[in-house]
Coordinates of C-alpha atoms and ligand atoms in Angstrom, one line a residue:
X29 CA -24.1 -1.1 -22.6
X30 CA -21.4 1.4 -23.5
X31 CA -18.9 0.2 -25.5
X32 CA -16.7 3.6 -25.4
X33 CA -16.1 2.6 -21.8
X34 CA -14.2 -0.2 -22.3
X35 CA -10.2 0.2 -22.7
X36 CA -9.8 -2.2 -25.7
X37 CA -6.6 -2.4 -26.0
X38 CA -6.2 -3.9 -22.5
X39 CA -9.0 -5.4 -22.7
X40 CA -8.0 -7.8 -26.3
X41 CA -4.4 -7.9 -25.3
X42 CA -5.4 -10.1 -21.9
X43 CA -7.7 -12.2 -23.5
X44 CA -5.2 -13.1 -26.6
X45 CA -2.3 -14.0 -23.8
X46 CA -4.9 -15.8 -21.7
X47 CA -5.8 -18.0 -24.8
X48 CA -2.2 -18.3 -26.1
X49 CA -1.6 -19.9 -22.7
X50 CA -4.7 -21.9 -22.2
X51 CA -4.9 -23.1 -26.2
X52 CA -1.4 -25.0 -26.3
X53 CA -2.1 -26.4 -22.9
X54 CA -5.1 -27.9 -23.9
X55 CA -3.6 -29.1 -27.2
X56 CA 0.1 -29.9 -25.4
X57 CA -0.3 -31.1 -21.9
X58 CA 2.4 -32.7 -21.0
X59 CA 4.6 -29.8 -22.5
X60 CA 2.6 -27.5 -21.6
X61 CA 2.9 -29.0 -17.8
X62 CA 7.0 -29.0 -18.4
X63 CA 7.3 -26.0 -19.3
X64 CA 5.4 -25.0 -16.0
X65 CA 7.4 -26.7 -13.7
X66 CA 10.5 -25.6 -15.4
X67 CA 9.4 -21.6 -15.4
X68 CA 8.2 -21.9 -11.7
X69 CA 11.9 -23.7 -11.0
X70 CA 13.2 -21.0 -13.0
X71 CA 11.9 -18.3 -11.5
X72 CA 12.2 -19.6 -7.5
X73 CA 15.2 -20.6 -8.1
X74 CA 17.0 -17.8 -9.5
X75 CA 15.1 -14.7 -8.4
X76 CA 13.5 -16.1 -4.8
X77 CA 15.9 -13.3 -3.3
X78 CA 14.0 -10.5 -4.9
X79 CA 10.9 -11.9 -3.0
X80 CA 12.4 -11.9 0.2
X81 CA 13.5 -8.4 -0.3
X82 CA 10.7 -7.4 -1.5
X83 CA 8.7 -8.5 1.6
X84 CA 10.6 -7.0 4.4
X85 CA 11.0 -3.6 1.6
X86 CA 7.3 -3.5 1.6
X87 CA 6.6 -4.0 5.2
X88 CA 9.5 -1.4 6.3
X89 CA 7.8 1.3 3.7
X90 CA 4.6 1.0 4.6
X91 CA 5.6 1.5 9.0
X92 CA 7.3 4.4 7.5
X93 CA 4.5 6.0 5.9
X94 CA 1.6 5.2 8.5
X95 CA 3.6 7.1 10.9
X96 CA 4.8 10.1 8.5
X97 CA 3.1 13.1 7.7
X98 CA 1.6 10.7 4.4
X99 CA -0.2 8.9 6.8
X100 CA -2.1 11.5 8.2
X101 CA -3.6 12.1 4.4
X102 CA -7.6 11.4 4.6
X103 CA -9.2 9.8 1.3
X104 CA -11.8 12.1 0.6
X105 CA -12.9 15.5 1.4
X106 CA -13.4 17.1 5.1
X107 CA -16.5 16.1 5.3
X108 CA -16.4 12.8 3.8
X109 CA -17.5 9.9 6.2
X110 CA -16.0 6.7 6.2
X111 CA -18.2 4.5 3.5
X112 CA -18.7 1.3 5.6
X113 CA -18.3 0.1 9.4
X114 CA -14.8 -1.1 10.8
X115 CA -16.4 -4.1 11.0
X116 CA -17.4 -4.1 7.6
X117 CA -14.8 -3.2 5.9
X118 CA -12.1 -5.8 7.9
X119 CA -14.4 -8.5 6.8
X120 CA -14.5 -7.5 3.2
X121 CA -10.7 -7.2 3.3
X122 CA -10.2 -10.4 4.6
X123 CA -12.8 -11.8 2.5
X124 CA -11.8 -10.5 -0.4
X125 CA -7.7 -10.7 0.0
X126 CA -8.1 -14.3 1.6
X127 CA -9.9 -17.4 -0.5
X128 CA -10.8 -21.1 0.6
X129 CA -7.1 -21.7 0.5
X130 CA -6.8 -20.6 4.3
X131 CA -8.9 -23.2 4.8
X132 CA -6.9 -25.6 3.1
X133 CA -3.4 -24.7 4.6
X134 CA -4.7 -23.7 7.8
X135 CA -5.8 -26.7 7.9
X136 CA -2.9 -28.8 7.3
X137 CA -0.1 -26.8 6.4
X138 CA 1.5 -27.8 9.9
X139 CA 1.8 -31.3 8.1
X140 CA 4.8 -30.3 5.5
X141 CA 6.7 -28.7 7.8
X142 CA 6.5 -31.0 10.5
X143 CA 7.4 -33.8 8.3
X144 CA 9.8 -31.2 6.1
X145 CA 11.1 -28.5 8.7
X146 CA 13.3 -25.4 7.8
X147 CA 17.3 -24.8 9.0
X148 CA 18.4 -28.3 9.0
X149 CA 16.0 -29.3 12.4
X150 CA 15.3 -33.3 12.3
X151 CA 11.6 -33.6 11.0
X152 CA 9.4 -35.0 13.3
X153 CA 11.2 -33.8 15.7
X154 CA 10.0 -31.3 19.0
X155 CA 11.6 -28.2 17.2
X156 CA 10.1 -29.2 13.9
X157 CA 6.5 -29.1 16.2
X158 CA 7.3 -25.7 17.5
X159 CA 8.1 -24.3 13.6
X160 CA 5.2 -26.3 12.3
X161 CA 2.8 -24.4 14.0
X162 CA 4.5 -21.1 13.4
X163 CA 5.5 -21.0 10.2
X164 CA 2.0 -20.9 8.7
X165 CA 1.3 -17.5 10.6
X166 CA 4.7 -16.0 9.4
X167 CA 3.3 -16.9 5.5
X168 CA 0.3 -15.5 6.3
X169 CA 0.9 -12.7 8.9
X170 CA 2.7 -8.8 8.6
X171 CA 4.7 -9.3 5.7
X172 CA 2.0 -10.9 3.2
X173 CA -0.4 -8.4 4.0
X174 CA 2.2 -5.6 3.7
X175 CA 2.0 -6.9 -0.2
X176 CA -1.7 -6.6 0.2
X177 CA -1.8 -2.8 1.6
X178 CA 0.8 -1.2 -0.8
X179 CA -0.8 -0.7 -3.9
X180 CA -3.8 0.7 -2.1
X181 CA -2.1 3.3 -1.1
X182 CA -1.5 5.2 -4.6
X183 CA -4.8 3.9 -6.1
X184 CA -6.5 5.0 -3.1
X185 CA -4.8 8.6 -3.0
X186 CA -5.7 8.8 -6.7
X187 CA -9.3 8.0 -6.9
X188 CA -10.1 9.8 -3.0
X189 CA -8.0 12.4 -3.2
X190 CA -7.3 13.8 -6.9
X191 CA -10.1 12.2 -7.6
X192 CA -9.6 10.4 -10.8
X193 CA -12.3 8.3 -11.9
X194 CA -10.0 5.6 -12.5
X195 CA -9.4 2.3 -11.1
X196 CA -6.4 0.9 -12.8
X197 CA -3.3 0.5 -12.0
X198 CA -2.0 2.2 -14.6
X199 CA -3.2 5.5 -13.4
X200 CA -1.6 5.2 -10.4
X201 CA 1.7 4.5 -11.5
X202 CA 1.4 8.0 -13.7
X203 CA 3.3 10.0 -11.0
X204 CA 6.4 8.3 -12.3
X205 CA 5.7 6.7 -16.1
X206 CA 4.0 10.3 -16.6
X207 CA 1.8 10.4 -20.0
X208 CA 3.1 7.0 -21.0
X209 CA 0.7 5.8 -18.3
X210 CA -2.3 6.6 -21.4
X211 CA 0.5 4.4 -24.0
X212 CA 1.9 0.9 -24.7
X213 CA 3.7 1.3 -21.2
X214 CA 0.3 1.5 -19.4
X215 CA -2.0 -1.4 -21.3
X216 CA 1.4 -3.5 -20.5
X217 CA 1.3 -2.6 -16.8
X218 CA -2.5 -3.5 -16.9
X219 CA -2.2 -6.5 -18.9
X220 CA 0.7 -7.7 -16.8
X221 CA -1.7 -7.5 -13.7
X222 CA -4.6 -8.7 -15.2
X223 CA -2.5 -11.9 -16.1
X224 CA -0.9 -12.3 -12.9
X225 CA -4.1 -12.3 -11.1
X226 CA -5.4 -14.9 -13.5
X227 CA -2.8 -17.3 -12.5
X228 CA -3.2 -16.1 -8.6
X229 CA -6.9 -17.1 -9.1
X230 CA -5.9 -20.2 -10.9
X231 CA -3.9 -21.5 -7.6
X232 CA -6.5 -20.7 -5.8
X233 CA -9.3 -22.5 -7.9
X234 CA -6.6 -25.6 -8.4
X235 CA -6.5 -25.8 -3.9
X236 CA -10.3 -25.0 -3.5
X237 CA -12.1 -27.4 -5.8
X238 CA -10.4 -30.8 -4.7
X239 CA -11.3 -29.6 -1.1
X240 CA -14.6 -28.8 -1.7
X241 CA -15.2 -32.0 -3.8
X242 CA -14.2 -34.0 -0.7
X243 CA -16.7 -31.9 1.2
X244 CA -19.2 -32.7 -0.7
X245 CA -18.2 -36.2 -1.2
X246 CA -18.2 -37.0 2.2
X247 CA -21.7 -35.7 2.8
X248 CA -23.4 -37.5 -0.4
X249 CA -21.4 -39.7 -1.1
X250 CA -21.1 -38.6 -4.8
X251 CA -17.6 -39.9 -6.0
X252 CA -15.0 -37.4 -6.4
X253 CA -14.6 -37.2 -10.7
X254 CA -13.7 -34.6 -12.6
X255 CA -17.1 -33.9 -13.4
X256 CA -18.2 -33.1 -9.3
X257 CA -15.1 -30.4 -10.0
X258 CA -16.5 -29.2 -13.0
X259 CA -19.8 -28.5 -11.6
X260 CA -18.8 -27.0 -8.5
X261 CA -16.7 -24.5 -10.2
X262 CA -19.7 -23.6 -12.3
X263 CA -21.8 -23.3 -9.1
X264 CA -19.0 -21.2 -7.4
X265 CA -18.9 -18.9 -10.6
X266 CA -22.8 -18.3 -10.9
X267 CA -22.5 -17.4 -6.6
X268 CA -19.8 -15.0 -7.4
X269 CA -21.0 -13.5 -10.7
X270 CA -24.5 -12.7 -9.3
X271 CA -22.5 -11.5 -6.1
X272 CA -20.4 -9.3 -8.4
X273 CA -23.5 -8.2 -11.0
X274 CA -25.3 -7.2 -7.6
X275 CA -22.7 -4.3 -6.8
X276 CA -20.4 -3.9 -3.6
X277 CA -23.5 -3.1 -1.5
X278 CA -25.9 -5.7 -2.2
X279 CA -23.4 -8.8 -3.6
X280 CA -19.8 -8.0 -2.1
X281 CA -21.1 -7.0 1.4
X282 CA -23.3 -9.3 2.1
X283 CA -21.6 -12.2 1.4
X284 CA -18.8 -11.2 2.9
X285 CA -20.5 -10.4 6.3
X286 CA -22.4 -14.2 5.8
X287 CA -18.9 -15.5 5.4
X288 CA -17.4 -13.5 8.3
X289 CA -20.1 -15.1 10.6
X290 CA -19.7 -18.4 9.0
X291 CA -16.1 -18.1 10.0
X292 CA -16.8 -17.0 13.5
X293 CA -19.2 -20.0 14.2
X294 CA -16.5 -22.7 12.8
X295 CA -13.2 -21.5 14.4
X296 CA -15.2 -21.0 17.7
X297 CA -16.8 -24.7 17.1
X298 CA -13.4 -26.1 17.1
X299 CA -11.4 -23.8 19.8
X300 CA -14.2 -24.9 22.2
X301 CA -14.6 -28.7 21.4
X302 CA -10.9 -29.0 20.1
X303 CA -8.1 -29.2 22.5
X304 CA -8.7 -25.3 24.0
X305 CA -5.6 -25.5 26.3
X306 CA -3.1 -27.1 23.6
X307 CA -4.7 -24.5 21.2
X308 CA -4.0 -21.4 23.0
X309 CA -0.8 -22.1 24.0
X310 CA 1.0 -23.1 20.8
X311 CA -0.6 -20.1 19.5
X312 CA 0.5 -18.3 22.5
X313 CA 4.1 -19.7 22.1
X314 CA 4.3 -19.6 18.0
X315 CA 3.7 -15.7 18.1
X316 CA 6.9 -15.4 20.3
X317 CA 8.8 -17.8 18.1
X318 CA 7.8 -15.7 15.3
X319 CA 8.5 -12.2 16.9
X320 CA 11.8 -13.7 17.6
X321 CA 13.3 -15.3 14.1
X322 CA 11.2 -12.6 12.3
X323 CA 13.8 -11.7 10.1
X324 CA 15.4 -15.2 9.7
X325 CA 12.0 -16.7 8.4
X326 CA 11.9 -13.3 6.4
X327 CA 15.3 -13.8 5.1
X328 CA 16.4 -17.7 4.9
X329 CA 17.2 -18.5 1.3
X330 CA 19.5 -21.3 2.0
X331 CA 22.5 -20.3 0.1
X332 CA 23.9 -23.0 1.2
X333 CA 21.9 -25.2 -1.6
X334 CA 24.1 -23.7 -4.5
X335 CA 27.5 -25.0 -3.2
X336 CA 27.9 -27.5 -6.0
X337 CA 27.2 -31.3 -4.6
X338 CA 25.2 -29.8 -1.4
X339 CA 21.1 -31.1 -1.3
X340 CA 19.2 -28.0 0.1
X341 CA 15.7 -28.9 1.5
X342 CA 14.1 -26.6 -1.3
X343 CA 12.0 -24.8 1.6
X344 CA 12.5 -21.3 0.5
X345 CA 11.7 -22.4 -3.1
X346 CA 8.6 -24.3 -2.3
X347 CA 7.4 -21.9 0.9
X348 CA 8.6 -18.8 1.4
X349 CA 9.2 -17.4 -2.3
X350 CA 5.9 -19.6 -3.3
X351 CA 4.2 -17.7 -0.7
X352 CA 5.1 -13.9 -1.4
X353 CA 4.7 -14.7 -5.0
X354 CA 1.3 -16.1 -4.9
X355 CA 0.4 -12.7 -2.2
X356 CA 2.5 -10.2 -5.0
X357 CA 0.1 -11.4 -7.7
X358 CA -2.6 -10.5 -5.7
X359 CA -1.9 -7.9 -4.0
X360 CA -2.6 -5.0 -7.0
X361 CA -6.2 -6.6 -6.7
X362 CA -6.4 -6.5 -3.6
X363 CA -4.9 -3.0 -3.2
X364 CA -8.0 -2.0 -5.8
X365 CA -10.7 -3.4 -3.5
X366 CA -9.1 -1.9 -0.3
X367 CA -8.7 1.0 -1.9
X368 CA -12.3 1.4 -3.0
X369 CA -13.4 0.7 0.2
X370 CA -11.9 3.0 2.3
X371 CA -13.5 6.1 1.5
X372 CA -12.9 8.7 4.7
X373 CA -10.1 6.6 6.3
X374 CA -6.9 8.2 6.5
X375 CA -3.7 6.6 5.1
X376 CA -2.3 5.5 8.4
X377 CA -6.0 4.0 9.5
X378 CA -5.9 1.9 6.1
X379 CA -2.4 0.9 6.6
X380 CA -2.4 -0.4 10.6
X381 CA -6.3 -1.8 10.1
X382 CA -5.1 -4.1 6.9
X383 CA -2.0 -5.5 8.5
X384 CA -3.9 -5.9 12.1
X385 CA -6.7 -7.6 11.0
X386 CA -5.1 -9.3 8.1
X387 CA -2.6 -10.7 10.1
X388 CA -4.9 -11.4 13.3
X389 CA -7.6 -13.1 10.8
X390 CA -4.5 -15.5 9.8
X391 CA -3.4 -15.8 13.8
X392 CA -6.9 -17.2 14.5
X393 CA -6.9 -19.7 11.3
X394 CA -3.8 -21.1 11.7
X395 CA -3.6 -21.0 15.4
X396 CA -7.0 -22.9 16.0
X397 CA -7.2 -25.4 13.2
X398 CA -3.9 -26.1 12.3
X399 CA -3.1 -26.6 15.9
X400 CA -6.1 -28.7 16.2
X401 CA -4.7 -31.2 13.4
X402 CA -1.0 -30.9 15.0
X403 CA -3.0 -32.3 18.4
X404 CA -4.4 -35.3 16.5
X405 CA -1.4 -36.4 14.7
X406 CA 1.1 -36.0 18.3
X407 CA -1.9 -37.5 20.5
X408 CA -1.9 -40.1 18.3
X409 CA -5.9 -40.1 18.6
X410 CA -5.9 -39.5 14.4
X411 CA -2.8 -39.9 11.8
X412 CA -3.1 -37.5 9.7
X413 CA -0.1 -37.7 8.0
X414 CA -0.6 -41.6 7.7
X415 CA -4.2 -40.3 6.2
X416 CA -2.6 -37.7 3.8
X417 CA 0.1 -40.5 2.0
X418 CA -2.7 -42.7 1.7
X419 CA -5.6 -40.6 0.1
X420 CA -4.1 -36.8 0.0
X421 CA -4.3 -33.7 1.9
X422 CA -8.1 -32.8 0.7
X423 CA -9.4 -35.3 1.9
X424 CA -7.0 -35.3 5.0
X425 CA -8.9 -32.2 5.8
X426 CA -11.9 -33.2 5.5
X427 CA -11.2 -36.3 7.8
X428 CA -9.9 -33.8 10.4
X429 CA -12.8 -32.1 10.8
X430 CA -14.2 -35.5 11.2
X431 CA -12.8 -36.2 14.3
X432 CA -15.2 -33.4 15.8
X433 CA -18.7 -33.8 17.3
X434 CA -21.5 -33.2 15.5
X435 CA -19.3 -33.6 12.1
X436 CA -21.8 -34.6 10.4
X437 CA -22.7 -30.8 11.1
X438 CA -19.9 -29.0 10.6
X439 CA -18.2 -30.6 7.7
X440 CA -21.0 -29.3 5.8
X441 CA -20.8 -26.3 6.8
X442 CA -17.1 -25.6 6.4
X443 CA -18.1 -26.9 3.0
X444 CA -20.3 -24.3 2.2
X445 CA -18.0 -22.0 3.6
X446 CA -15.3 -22.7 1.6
X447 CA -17.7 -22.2 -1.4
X448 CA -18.5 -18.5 -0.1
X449 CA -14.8 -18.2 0.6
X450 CA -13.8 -18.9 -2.8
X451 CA -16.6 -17.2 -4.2
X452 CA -15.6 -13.5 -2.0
X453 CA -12.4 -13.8 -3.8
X454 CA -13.7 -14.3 -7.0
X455 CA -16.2 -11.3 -7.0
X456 CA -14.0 -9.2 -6.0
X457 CA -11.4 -9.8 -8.4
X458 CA -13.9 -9.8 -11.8
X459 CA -15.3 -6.5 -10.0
X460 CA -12.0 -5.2 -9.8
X461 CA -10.7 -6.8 -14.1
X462 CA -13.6 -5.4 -15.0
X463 CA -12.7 -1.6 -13.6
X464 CA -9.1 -2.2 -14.9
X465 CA -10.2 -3.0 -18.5
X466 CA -12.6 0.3 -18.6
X467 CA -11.5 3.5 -19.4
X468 CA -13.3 5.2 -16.6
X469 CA -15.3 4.2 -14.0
X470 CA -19.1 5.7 -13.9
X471 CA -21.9 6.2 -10.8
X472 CA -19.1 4.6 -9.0
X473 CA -19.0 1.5 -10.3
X474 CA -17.7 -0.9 -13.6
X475 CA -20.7 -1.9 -15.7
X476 CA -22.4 -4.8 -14.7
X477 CA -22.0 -7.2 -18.1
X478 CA -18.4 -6.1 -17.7
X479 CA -18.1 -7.4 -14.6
X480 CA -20.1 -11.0 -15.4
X481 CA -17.7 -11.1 -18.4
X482 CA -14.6 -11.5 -16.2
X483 CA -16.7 -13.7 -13.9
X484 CA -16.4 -16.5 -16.3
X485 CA -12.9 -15.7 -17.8
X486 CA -11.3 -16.2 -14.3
X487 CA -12.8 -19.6 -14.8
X488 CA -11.7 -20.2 -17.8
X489 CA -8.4 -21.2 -17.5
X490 CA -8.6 -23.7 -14.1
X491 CA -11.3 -25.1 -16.4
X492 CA -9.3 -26.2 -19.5
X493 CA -6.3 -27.5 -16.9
X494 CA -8.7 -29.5 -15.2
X495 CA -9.6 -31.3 -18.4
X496 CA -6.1 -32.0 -19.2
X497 CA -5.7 -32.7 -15.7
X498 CA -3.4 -30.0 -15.1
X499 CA -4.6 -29.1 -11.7
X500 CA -1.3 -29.5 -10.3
X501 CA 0.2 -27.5 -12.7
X502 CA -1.7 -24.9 -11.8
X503 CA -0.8 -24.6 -8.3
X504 CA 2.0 -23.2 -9.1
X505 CA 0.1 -20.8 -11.9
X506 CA 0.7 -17.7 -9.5
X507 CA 4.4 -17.7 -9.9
X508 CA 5.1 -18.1 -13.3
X509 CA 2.3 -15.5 -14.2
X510 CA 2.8 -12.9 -11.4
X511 CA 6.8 -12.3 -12.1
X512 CA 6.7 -9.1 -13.6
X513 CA 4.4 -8.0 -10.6
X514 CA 6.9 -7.3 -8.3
X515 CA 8.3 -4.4 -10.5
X516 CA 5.0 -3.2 -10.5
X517 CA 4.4 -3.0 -6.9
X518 CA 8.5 -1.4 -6.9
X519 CA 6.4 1.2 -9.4
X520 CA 3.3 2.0 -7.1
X521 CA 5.2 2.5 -3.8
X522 CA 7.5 4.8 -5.7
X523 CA 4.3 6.7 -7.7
X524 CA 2.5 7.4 -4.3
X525 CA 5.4 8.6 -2.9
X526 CA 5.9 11.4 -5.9
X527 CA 2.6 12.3 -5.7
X528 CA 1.7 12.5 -2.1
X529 CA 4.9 14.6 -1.0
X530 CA 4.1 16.8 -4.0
X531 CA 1.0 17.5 -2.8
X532 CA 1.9 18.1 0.7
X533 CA 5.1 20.2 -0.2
X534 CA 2.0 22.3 -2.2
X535 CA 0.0 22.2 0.9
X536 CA 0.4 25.5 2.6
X537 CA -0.4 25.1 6.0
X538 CA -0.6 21.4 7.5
X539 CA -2.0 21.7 10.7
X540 CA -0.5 19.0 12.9
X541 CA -4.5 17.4 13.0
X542 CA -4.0 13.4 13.0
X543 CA -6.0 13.9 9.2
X544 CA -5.2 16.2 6.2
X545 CA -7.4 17.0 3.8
X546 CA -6.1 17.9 0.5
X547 CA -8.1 20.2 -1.0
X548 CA -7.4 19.0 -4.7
X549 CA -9.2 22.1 -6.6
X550 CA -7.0 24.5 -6.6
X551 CA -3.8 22.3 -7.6
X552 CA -2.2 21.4 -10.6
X553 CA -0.6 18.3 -10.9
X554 CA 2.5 17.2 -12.6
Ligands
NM2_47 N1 -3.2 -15.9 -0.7 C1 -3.7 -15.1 0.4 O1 -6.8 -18.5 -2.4 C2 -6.9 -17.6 -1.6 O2 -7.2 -17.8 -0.5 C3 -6.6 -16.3 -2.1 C4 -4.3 -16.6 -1.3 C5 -2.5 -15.0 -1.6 C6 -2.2 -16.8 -0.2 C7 -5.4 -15.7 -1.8

């Protein structure tokens, strides 16, 4: 083990704010829990607009560059090859950008808005159907995954193309925060990200585990306690710490592939046996519902709600802004992993293949089980909502699936599933802590203790809420952490745009070839 490797400064600072969040919780609940709510309030409330502008920012910025001379950039050298198969590499994106919580609100998201629908339609209503089955595609289609691609594109350009040894996101922000990048001003900017995606992880821990408990409840019977939670975030943190000791090729890949087939097998289970024809055609019809209110959904902040004596519905606050915030928090992450893995792409290919298959990954999701739940509930052959008042939407998915053949089947395998699902997320992300609290990244990789290290720190935190029985709390973990990640992702669109059109204003001749290669030994940079 080399200890020079390790960016201490960055590395301390995260763990003292992590336990100067998770020590008064576990000695303060209920404050602790206030406090929460009221920052998440805070924060939705008053700065949901920056979200929202965010999102269609990001998305606009990105089409730009894919189709300008930026896009044509390759990451790597002329000769480089791309490092893994399309195929490959789309399923360790999705994998890696998308946890068990698709599961969760793919599988009964429609439920909320059905029952609590956007612009003032009646709930329950044949509009509120039509928006119910959209509205989970829009929070999981082009604009999140514009959040996702962004900050790939300056880490990316650094480590293919200047070849820096670094993945941080620090470094890539250096175009514009120039030496301070190697201060104060860079730990903060990877201390700020490193907390952010703690709290991102929590939400997604604080979704998973009650789903997975009810999984696994329903197949042994074992009562749902806070001990069956415990435990199967232990098991989920050994599958992803070996996955993330074993390296990208041998952990990361593999299970991401076993979980791409796994997918495959369960959405096709239920498009045949569930309602095919209903299926495809609210699909069909929610696509054109969200092609044409894309930039209502993208923009509705009810302002309204602040005329004093008006009650808004609170959907922006609890969806939309919920929704970009908890993608924002991720996305640096996210950007890392793409990043790393798209060695001999070009720009443009990175771009188009993450929001294509991001957002057709969600289509399929939300479009087959989602509208498989929505047929139950308006056949009346299963109430889900009825189910959900009475014993809560984990086990209201669970009981969904239930209402399959051969559930005895395919409950546990979406159980298992949801395990790899979680535990894709989870490897990735203590793969990619561990390369952003090292000072330099050798033979390709972060080193291995490094990486189990932040295995069981992303744990850490769910753990001690779950004691105090803060899981709830925690859903909403993303928000409050992942603020100050917007301005980061402001920074890394604005840093890859210095540095790319320096480069190619240094590049002599650009030949108008769909790729450019830019040979980085002969430049100096600023
Ligand atoms: N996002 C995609 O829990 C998960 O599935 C990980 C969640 C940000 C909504 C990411």
């Amino acid at each position: 083990m080399n200890k020079r490797l390790i960016d201490w400064p960055t590395f301390i600072f995260s763990l003292v704010i992590l336990l100067s969040v998770v020590i008064p919780l576990i000695l303060f609940p209920e404050a602790g829990a206030e406090v929460i709510s009221q920052a998440n309030e805070f924060v939705t409330g008053n700065f949901g607009i920056l979200y929202l502008m965010l999102g269609i920012g990001v998305l606009t910025f990105l089409l730009y560059v894919a189709f300008s001379k930026s896009g044509k950039i390759k990451l790597g050298g002329r000769e480089t090859k791309k490092e893994f198969k399309t195929f490959s590499w789309a399923a360790m994106l999705f994998s890696a950008g998308i946890g068990s919580s698709i599961l969760y609100w793919g599988l009964i998201e429609w439920a909320y808005y059905y029952q609590g629908p956007p612009f003032g339609i009646t709930p329950e209503s044949e509009e509120a159907i039509n928006w119910a089955a959209s509205y989970g595609i829009f929070h999981w289609g082009p604009i999140a995954w514009s959040f996702y691609t962004l900050p790939a594109l300056p880490i990316g350009y650094f480590y293919y193309v200047r070849k820096k040894p670094v993945l941080k996101i620090s470094e890539a922000t250096r175009p514009v925060i120039g030496k301070y990048a190697d201060g104060p001003l860079g730990v903060l900017v990877d201390v700020l990200f490193i907390f952010g995606l703690l709290g991102g992880a929590g939400t997604t821990l604080a979704l998973g585990t009650p789903m997975i408990a009810e999984g696994i409840n329903h197949v042994t019977n074992i009562p749902v306690t806070l001990g069956l939670q415990a435990v199967i975030m232990l098991i989920c943190t050994a599958i992803f710490a070996i996955s993330s000791y074993s390296g990208i090729n041998k952990g990361i890949k593999v299970l991401s592939d076993l979980n791409i087939w796994l997918v495959f097998f369960i959405l096709i289970f239920v498009f045949i046996f569930g309602p095919t024809l209903f299926i495809s055609e609210m699909t069909f019809t929610s696509l054109g519902m969200i092609a044409n209110n894309f930039f209502n959904m993208a923009t509705w902040l009810e302002p309204l709600a602040n005329i004093p004596g008006t009650e808004g519905t609170g959907f922006p606050e609890t969806w939309t802004i919920f929704y970009w915030a908890w993608w924002v928090v991720y996305a640096p992450f996210v950007g890392l992993f793409v990043a790393r893995i798209s060695r001999g792409r070009t720009i443009k290919e990175m771009i188009l293949g993450t929001l294509v298959y991001g957002t057709l990954g969600s289509v399929l999701f939300f479009g087959i089980l989602g509208n498989f739940g929505l047929y139950l509930q308006l056949s009346g052959s299963f109430d889900v909502i009825g189910f959900m008042d009475n014993y809560g939407a984990p086990a209201a998915i669970i009981a969904i699936l239930d209402q399959l053949p051969i559930s005895w089947l395919i409950i546990p395998v979406f159980t298992v599933l949801a395990i790899i699902f979680l535990a894709t997320t989870f490897d990735s992300a203590s793969y990619i802590l561990a390369s952003v609290a090292q000072r330099r990244i050798v033979a390709g990789e972060p080193m291995r203790w490094h990486r189990i290290f932040w295995a069981f720190v992303l744990m850490i935190l769910p753990m001690a809420l779950m004691f105090i029985g803060g899981l709830e709390a925690l859903q909403t973990a993303s928000i409050v952490a992942g603020f100050p990640v917007i301005f980061i992702i402001v920074l890394l669109a604005w840093s890859f745009m210095r540095a790319s059109s320096h480069d190619l204003y240094r590049q002599k001749k650009v030949k108008s070839s769909s790729s450019i290669t830019l040979d980085q030994s002969e430049k100096k940079h600023d």
